[in-house]
């Protein structure tokens, strides 16, 4: 099945509408990683028609970018590299930093780790409430004019924040949590992207593996795996999500002869100017990819899916647990409450 593609202003190559997410490839927060398997996964993605590889400096504190760079040696031009900027991790504690100085330093680190002379899509990972949009946007715009990055995106931004940013630099994409279970952006970011000709990179396409259809009530996570503290994976809520996955699997099989995994990815692709970011760290995890391509869900399907979700997930929860804190405000009183670092 041939890959569906989308054009992103500034990037000459058509971009695949399924992107490979490489957070788990960094190891940290995913119970460790096997680099040989990670390299094989990235190479298999490219061979299968995925050219968009999404990474970030913070994924494994540089490790994900290094592995992406290694996997793409000799085939760099077949890939569209999307990485991110504007988080820092002093002492291993992740927090936001979208200052111009941080951006100028980070881009050089990313280029070195990725073993490339350009980043195709450079995204501000999280908005930084301590820095004016003007400073962040102008720093990125300078990198764009210098040819170090080909297109600018943001991630986890609300429409008002994108408005602030776009005053100073063009935005091609926004990356947000979006999957069958996490749909908050339908109220704001998705319509905003449609109105402003932006592409939405939907992250967590499989809801951290829940929508793969391979999880059970006794699925256990090891080491520092973030699903140990993801509220969706805690009982009694976990059972609701698993029941919804079972119902969606039956629906997908009966109506379309597909798996729930193919349905979950297809559903994202049918929502508009979207790219589904599929996190994988073993080549076999990409095997179901073809089944998501070349067909469409109709209006009756979408209604039925919504009915199944409402029936089974009666106590939904979003992905907010992942948000990193801002840097401390030096002017705040010492007693002000602190948010936990994700
Ligand atoms: P995801 O795509 O929803 O789920 C990834 C996990 O699902 C994999 O690590 C794997 O877990 C499991 N999986 C994948 N394919 C499978 C298959 N065929 N069968 C069974 N299990 C399968 O989650 P994600 O990685 O968090 O999100 C995707 C990407 O979005 C990330 O990698 C990252 O690039 C991006 N992202 C961005 C942000 C942001 O703030 N901008 C936040 C989150 C994610 P196991 O290997 O443990 O089985």
Short mmCIF file of C-alpha atoms and ligand atoms in Angstrom, two decimals:
data_model
loop_
_atom_site.label_atom_id
_atom_site.label_comp_id
_atom_site.label_asym_id
_atom_site.label_seq_id
_atom_site.Cartn_x
_atom_site.Cartn_y
_atom_site.Cartn_z
CA UNK A 1 0.00 0.00 0.00
CA UNK A 2 1.46 3.37 -0.89
CA UNK A 3 2.06 5.91 1.85
CA UNK A 4 -0.22 8.95 2.11
CA UNK A 5 1.75 12.19 2.14
CA UNK A 6 1.31 15.86 2.99
CA UNK A 7 3.23 18.97 1.97
CA UNK A 8 4.89 21.03 4.67
CA UNK A 9 5.93 24.51 3.57
CA UNK A 10 9.73 24.72 3.39
CA UNK A 11 10.32 20.97 3.05
CA UNK A 12 10.69 19.91 -0.59
CA UNK A 13 9.97 16.20 -0.02
CA UNK A 14 6.34 15.16 0.50
CA UNK A 15 6.06 14.08 4.15
CA UNK A 16 4.54 10.73 5.11
CA UNK A 17 1.26 10.97 7.06
CA UNK A 18 2.54 8.30 9.43
CA UNK A 19 5.64 9.44 11.29
CA UNK A 20 7.89 7.32 13.47
CA UNK A 21 7.97 8.53 17.08
CA UNK A 22 11.30 7.85 18.79
CA UNK A 23 10.65 8.82 22.40
CA UNK A 24 10.90 5.21 23.63
CA UNK A 25 14.09 4.80 21.57
CA UNK A 26 15.70 7.26 24.00
CA UNK A 27 15.19 4.69 26.75
CA UNK A 28 14.47 6.98 29.69
CA UNK A 29 10.85 6.88 30.91
CA UNK A 30 10.24 3.76 28.79
CA UNK A 31 12.10 1.15 30.85
CA UNK A 32 15.30 1.25 28.76
CA UNK A 33 16.10 0.74 25.08
CA UNK A 34 17.96 -1.67 22.84
CA UNK A 35 19.91 0.43 20.33
CA UNK A 36 20.32 -2.31 17.71
CA UNK A 37 16.57 -2.85 17.71
CA UNK A 38 16.00 0.92 17.59
CA UNK A 39 18.28 1.35 14.55
CA UNK A 40 16.53 -1.57 12.81
CA UNK A 41 13.14 0.02 13.55
CA UNK A 42 14.14 3.37 12.05
CA UNK A 43 15.54 1.66 8.97
CA UNK A 44 12.43 -0.49 8.61
CA UNK A 45 10.26 2.63 8.85
CA UNK A 46 12.18 4.25 5.99
CA UNK A 47 11.96 1.07 3.88
CA UNK A 48 8.21 0.92 4.54
CA UNK A 49 7.55 4.44 3.25
CA UNK A 50 7.68 6.42 6.50
CA UNK A 51 10.07 9.31 5.96
CA UNK A 52 9.11 11.48 8.95
CA UNK A 53 11.18 10.66 12.03
CA UNK A 54 10.16 12.61 15.14
CA UNK A 55 12.67 12.93 17.98
CA UNK A 56 13.71 15.42 20.67
CA UNK A 57 16.86 16.25 22.67
CA UNK A 58 15.09 15.38 25.91
CA UNK A 59 14.25 11.80 24.79
CA UNK A 60 16.91 9.89 26.71
CA UNK A 61 18.75 13.21 27.23
CA UNK A 62 20.28 13.16 23.74
CA UNK A 63 20.20 9.41 23.20
CA UNK A 64 17.19 9.28 20.86
CA UNK A 65 18.72 11.92 18.56
CA UNK A 66 22.04 10.03 18.57
CA UNK A 67 20.36 6.78 17.59
CA UNK A 68 18.35 8.53 14.86
CA UNK A 69 21.57 10.04 13.51
CA UNK A 70 23.25 6.65 13.50
CA UNK A 71 20.33 4.90 11.80
CA UNK A 72 20.16 7.52 9.04
CA UNK A 73 23.86 7.43 8.14
CA UNK A 74 23.99 7.04 4.36
CA UNK A 75 20.23 7.49 3.95
CA UNK A 76 19.78 11.00 5.40
CA UNK A 77 18.11 12.30 2.25
CA UNK A 78 15.36 9.69 2.49
CA UNK A 79 14.28 11.10 5.85
CA UNK A 80 12.49 14.18 7.09
CA UNK A 81 13.89 14.80 10.57
CA UNK A 82 11.63 16.55 13.04
CA UNK A 83 13.25 17.39 16.33
CA UNK A 84 12.47 19.81 19.13
CA UNK A 85 13.95 22.52 21.30
CA UNK A 86 13.32 24.47 24.51
CA UNK A 87 13.46 21.93 27.32
CA UNK A 88 16.44 21.63 29.65
CA UNK A 89 17.27 19.04 32.28
CA UNK A 90 19.60 20.34 35.01
CA UNK A 91 20.36 17.46 37.38
CA UNK A 92 18.04 15.24 35.32
CA UNK A 93 14.95 17.37 36.13
CA UNK A 94 13.16 18.39 32.94
CA UNK A 95 11.82 21.95 32.68
CA UNK A 96 11.01 24.50 30.02
CA UNK A 97 13.50 26.98 28.59
CA UNK A 98 12.61 28.72 25.33
CA UNK A 99 15.11 31.56 25.62
CA UNK A 100 17.04 32.60 22.54
CA UNK A 101 20.31 31.55 24.21
CA UNK A 102 18.99 28.05 24.91
CA UNK A 103 17.73 27.66 21.34
CA UNK A 104 21.02 28.81 19.79
CA UNK A 105 22.98 26.33 21.91
CA UNK A 106 20.56 23.43 21.49
CA UNK A 107 20.42 23.54 17.72
CA UNK A 108 24.16 22.89 17.52
CA UNK A 109 23.85 19.94 19.94
CA UNK A 110 21.00 18.46 17.90
CA UNK A 111 22.83 18.87 14.57
CA UNK A 112 25.85 17.12 16.06
CA UNK A 113 23.88 14.25 17.57
CA UNK A 114 21.84 13.80 14.40
CA UNK A 115 25.01 13.96 12.25
CA UNK A 116 23.37 16.32 9.80
CA UNK A 117 23.72 19.88 8.54
CA UNK A 118 20.00 20.71 8.67
CA UNK A 119 16.88 19.94 10.67
CA UNK A 120 13.83 19.65 8.45
CA UNK A 121 11.23 20.55 11.07
CA UNK A 122 12.24 22.29 14.32
CA UNK A 123 9.55 22.40 16.98
CA UNK A 124 9.32 24.28 20.29
CA UNK A 125 8.62 21.35 22.60
CA UNK A 126 6.49 23.18 25.21
CA UNK A 127 5.51 26.85 25.52
CA UNK A 128 7.60 28.66 28.12
CA UNK A 129 5.55 31.10 30.20
CA UNK A 130 8.77 32.86 31.34
CA UNK A 131 9.83 33.92 27.82
CA UNK A 132 8.10 36.27 25.39
CA UNK A 133 6.95 34.67 22.12
CA UNK A 134 8.96 37.30 20.29
CA UNK A 135 12.26 36.03 21.73
CA UNK A 136 11.53 32.37 20.96
CA UNK A 137 10.10 33.00 17.51
CA UNK A 138 12.88 35.35 16.39
CA UNK A 139 15.57 32.89 17.51
CA UNK A 140 13.93 30.20 15.37
CA UNK A 141 13.38 32.56 12.48
CA UNK A 142 17.11 33.33 12.46
CA UNK A 143 17.96 29.60 12.29
CA UNK A 144 15.48 29.28 9.42
CA UNK A 145 17.05 32.20 7.53
CA UNK A 146 20.50 30.65 8.11
CA UNK A 147 19.30 27.36 6.55
CA UNK A 148 19.88 25.31 9.72
CA UNK A 149 16.19 24.47 9.88
CA UNK A 150 13.74 24.22 6.98
CA UNK A 151 10.41 24.67 8.74
CA UNK A 152 9.23 25.81 12.17
CA UNK A 153 6.67 24.08 14.37
CA UNK A 154 5.43 24.23 17.93
CA UNK A 155 4.21 21.54 20.28
CA UNK A 156 1.70 21.62 23.13
CA UNK A 157 0.75 25.21 22.21
CA UNK A 158 -2.75 26.63 22.55
CA UNK A 159 -4.18 28.83 19.75
CA UNK A 160 -3.53 32.08 21.66
CA UNK A 161 0.12 31.06 22.08
CA UNK A 162 0.39 30.25 18.38
CA UNK A 163 -1.13 33.65 17.56
CA UNK A 164 1.56 35.27 19.71
CA UNK A 165 4.32 33.28 18.02
CA UNK A 166 3.09 33.75 14.44
CA UNK A 167 3.33 37.48 14.87
CA UNK A 168 7.11 37.04 14.60
CA UNK A 169 7.75 33.85 12.59
CA UNK A 170 5.78 31.52 10.32
CA UNK A 171 4.49 28.26 11.78
CA UNK A 172 4.06 25.19 9.56
CA UNK A 173 3.00 22.63 12.16
CA UNK A 174 1.70 22.05 15.65
CA UNK A 175 2.31 18.82 17.54
CA UNK A 176 -0.34 17.86 20.09
CA UNK A 177 -1.65 14.81 21.94
CA UNK A 178 -4.34 13.28 19.74
CA UNK A 179 -5.75 9.79 19.56
CA UNK A 180 -9.11 8.06 20.02
CA UNK A 181 -8.88 8.54 23.80
CA UNK A 182 -7.31 12.03 23.94
CA UNK A 183 -9.33 14.47 21.89
CA UNK A 184 -9.11 17.85 23.61
CA UNK A 185 -7.57 19.52 20.53
CA UNK A 186 -10.82 19.04 18.61
CA UNK A 187 -12.13 22.10 20.48
CA UNK A 188 -9.30 24.48 19.68
CA UNK A 189 -6.01 23.40 18.08
CA UNK A 190 -7.45 21.28 15.27
CA UNK A 191 -9.87 23.96 13.99
CA UNK A 192 -7.09 26.54 14.39
CA UNK A 193 -4.72 24.43 12.27
CA UNK A 194 -7.40 23.97 9.61
CA UNK A 195 -8.03 27.73 9.46
CA UNK A 196 -4.34 28.60 9.30
CA UNK A 197 -3.11 25.95 6.87
CA UNK A 198 -1.00 24.16 9.46
CA UNK A 199 -0.37 20.43 9.76
CA UNK A 200 -1.10 18.72 13.09
CA UNK A 201 1.41 16.08 14.20
CA UNK A 202 -0.75 13.88 16.43
CA UNK A 203 1.37 12.40 19.20
CA UNK A 204 0.61 9.29 21.21
CA UNK A 205 -1.28 7.87 18.21
CA UNK A 206 -1.61 4.53 20.02
CA UNK A 207 -2.19 6.16 23.42
CA UNK A 208 1.15 4.79 24.64
CA UNK A 209 0.35 1.31 23.38
CA UNK A 210 -3.23 1.01 24.73
CA UNK A 211 -4.66 1.19 21.21
CA UNK A 212 -2.31 -1.51 19.92
CA UNK A 213 -4.87 -4.04 21.16
CA UNK A 214 -2.09 -6.06 22.80
CA UNK A 215 -2.54 -4.92 26.40
CA UNK A 216 -4.33 -6.79 29.18
CA UNK A 217 -5.35 -6.11 32.77
CA UNK A 218 -2.16 -7.85 33.95
CA UNK A 219 0.23 -6.09 31.53
CA UNK A 220 3.16 -4.92 33.70
CA UNK A 221 5.67 -2.17 32.99
CA UNK A 222 9.26 -2.30 34.12
CA UNK A 223 11.90 0.16 35.40
CA UNK A 224 11.11 3.83 34.85
CA UNK A 225 8.31 3.17 32.30
CA UNK A 226 6.01 6.22 32.38
CA UNK A 227 2.93 4.03 32.15
CA UNK A 228 3.49 3.17 35.81
CA UNK A 229 2.29 6.68 36.67
CA UNK A 230 0.01 7.33 33.67
CA UNK A 231 -3.50 7.57 35.21
CA UNK A 232 -5.02 5.70 32.24
CA UNK A 233 -3.09 2.60 33.22
CA UNK A 234 -4.35 2.56 36.82
CA UNK A 235 -7.30 0.47 37.88
CA UNK A 236 -10.26 0.81 37.89
CA UNK A 237 -9.86 3.21 34.95
CA UNK A 238 -7.47 0.91 33.04
CA UNK A 239 -10.30 -1.64 32.79
CA UNK A 240 -12.56 0.94 31.11
CA UNK A 241 -9.97 1.70 28.47
CA UNK A 242 -9.28 -1.99 27.88
CA UNK A 243 -13.02 -2.63 27.46
CA UNK A 244 -13.19 0.21 24.94
CA UNK A 245 -10.23 -1.27 23.02
CA UNK A 246 -12.01 -4.67 22.91
CA UNK A 247 -15.20 -3.06 21.61
CA UNK A 248 -13.26 -1.07 19.00
CA UNK A 249 -11.40 -4.23 17.93
CA UNK A 250 -14.72 -6.05 17.35
CA UNK A 251 -16.10 -3.07 15.46
CA UNK A 252 -12.98 -2.74 13.29
CA UNK A 253 -13.00 -6.45 12.45
CA UNK A 254 -16.73 -6.67 11.71
CA UNK A 255 -17.04 -3.44 9.69
CA UNK A 256 -13.67 -3.29 7.92
CA UNK A 257 -11.74 -6.50 8.54
CA UNK A 258 -9.10 -4.43 10.35
CA UNK A 259 -7.40 -4.44 13.75
CA UNK A 260 -8.01 -1.78 16.39
CA UNK A 261 -4.45 -0.56 15.77
CA UNK A 262 -5.19 0.10 12.08
CA UNK A 263 -8.49 1.73 13.06
CA UNK A 264 -6.76 4.01 15.59
CA UNK A 265 -4.24 5.27 13.03
CA UNK A 266 -6.85 5.55 10.25
CA UNK A 267 -9.10 7.56 12.57
CA UNK A 268 -6.35 10.15 13.11
CA UNK A 269 -5.66 10.40 9.38
CA UNK A 270 -9.36 10.97 8.69
CA UNK A 271 -9.59 13.97 11.04
CA UNK A 272 -8.02 16.55 8.76
CA UNK A 273 -4.58 18.02 8.20
CA UNK A 274 -3.00 15.38 10.41
CA UNK A 275 0.06 13.17 10.67
CA UNK A 276 -0.08 10.22 13.07
CA UNK A 277 3.10 9.83 15.15
CA UNK A 278 3.44 6.12 15.84
CA UNK A 279 5.92 5.28 18.58
CA UNK A 280 7.81 2.06 17.90
CA UNK A 281 11.10 0.60 19.08
CA UNK A 282 11.05 -2.84 17.49
CA UNK A 283 10.71 -3.48 13.73
CA UNK A 284 7.81 -5.91 14.25
CA UNK A 285 5.77 -3.12 15.88
CA UNK A 286 5.45 -1.45 12.47
CA UNK A 287 4.03 -4.54 10.79
CA UNK A 288 0.41 -3.40 10.95
CA UNK A 289 1.17 -0.12 9.19
CA UNK A 290 -0.14 -0.98 5.72
CA UNK A 291 -3.55 -1.86 7.16
CA UNK A 292 -4.03 1.78 8.19
CA UNK A 293 -3.58 3.07 4.66
CA UNK A 294 -5.80 3.33 1.59
CA UNK A 295 -9.28 3.32 3.14
CA UNK A 296 -11.54 5.72 5.02
CA UNK A 297 -13.98 5.79 7.90
CA UNK A 298 -17.38 7.20 6.96
CA UNK A 299 -19.70 9.37 9.07
CA UNK A 300 -21.62 6.35 10.39
CA UNK A 301 -18.33 4.73 11.46
CA UNK A 302 -17.29 7.87 13.32
CA UNK A 303 -20.65 8.03 15.14
CA UNK A 304 -20.38 4.37 16.11
CA UNK A 305 -16.84 4.84 17.40
CA UNK A 306 -17.94 7.79 19.53
CA UNK A 307 -20.84 5.76 20.93
CA UNK A 308 -18.51 2.90 21.89
CA UNK A 309 -16.09 5.30 23.59
CA UNK A 310 -18.90 6.98 25.56
CA UNK A 311 -20.30 3.59 26.58
CA UNK A 312 -17.04 2.21 27.94
CA UNK A 313 -14.91 5.14 29.09
CA UNK A 314 -17.08 6.75 31.75
CA UNK A 315 -14.20 8.32 33.69
CA UNK A 316 -11.82 9.65 31.01
CA UNK A 317 -8.54 11.34 31.81
CA UNK A 318 -6.17 13.29 29.55
CA UNK A 319 -2.38 13.22 29.05
CA UNK A 320 -1.72 16.24 31.32
CA UNK A 321 0.56 14.19 33.59
CA UNK A 322 3.28 14.55 30.94
CA UNK A 323 3.59 18.35 31.11
CA UNK A 324 7.01 19.52 32.37
CA UNK A 325 7.14 22.49 34.77
CA UNK A 326 8.37 25.97 33.97
CA UNK A 327 11.58 27.26 35.55
CA UNK A 328 10.96 28.71 39.02
CA UNK A 329 9.82 32.32 39.04
CA UNK A 330 12.52 34.24 40.98
CA UNK A 331 9.94 36.88 41.99
CA UNK A 332 7.42 34.38 43.44
CA UNK A 333 7.02 34.09 47.23
CA UNK A 334 8.95 31.11 48.65
CA UNK A 335 5.75 29.35 49.75
CA UNK A 336 4.20 29.18 46.24
CA UNK A 337 3.27 25.59 45.29
CA UNK A 338 5.53 23.66 42.91
CA UNK A 339 4.34 21.30 40.20
CA UNK A 340 5.84 17.83 39.98
CA UNK A 341 8.25 17.18 37.11
CA UNK A 342 6.96 14.57 34.66
P1 LIG B 1 2.36 5.81 21.13
O1 LIG B 1 2.75 5.98 19.74
O2 LIG B 1 0.95 6.06 21.48
O3 LIG B 1 2.73 4.38 21.68
C1 LIG B 1 4.02 3.87 21.53
C2 LIG B 1 4.13 2.51 22.21
O4 LIG B 1 3.09 1.65 21.79
C3 LIG B 1 5.40 1.80 21.79
O5 LIG B 1 6.52 2.24 22.50
C4 LIG B 1 5.04 0.36 22.09
O6 LIG B 1 5.19 0.14 23.48
C5 LIG B 1 3.58 0.32 21.73
N1 LIG B 1 3.39 -0.19 20.37
C6 LIG B 1 3.68 0.42 19.20
N2 LIG B 1 3.38 -0.37 18.14
C7 LIG B 1 2.89 -1.51 18.67
C8 LIG B 1 2.43 -2.71 18.11
N3 LIG B 1 2.39 -2.92 16.79
N4 LIG B 1 2.00 -3.69 18.95
C9 LIG B 1 2.02 -3.50 20.29
N5 LIG B 1 2.48 -2.38 20.89
C10 LIG B 1 2.89 -1.40 20.08
O7 LIG B 1 3.20 6.72 22.13
P2 LIG B 1 4.37 7.73 22.05
O8 LIG B 1 5.64 7.07 21.60
O9 LIG B 1 4.34 8.42 23.36
O10 LIG B 1 3.94 8.80 20.96
C11 LIG B 1 4.43 8.77 19.65
C12 LIG B 1 5.49 9.82 19.45
O11 LIG B 1 4.94 11.13 19.63
C13 LIG B 1 6.66 9.79 20.45
O12 LIG B 1 7.56 8.74 20.19
C14 LIG B 1 7.23 11.17 20.23
O13 LIG B 1 7.98 11.21 19.03
C15 LIG B 1 5.96 12.00 20.11
N6 LIG B 1 5.53 12.60 21.39
C16 LIG B 1 5.62 13.95 21.53
C17 LIG B 1 5.25 14.56 22.71
C18 LIG B 1 5.36 16.07 22.81
O14 LIG B 1 5.25 16.61 23.91
N7 LIG B 1 5.55 16.73 21.71
C19 LIG B 1 4.76 13.81 23.77
C20 LIG B 1 4.63 12.43 23.61
C21 LIG B 1 5.02 11.84 22.40
P3 LIG B 1 6.12 -1.05 24.01
O15 LIG B 1 7.37 -1.01 23.18
O16 LIG B 1 6.33 -0.76 25.45
O17 LIG B 1 5.32 -2.31 23.78
#
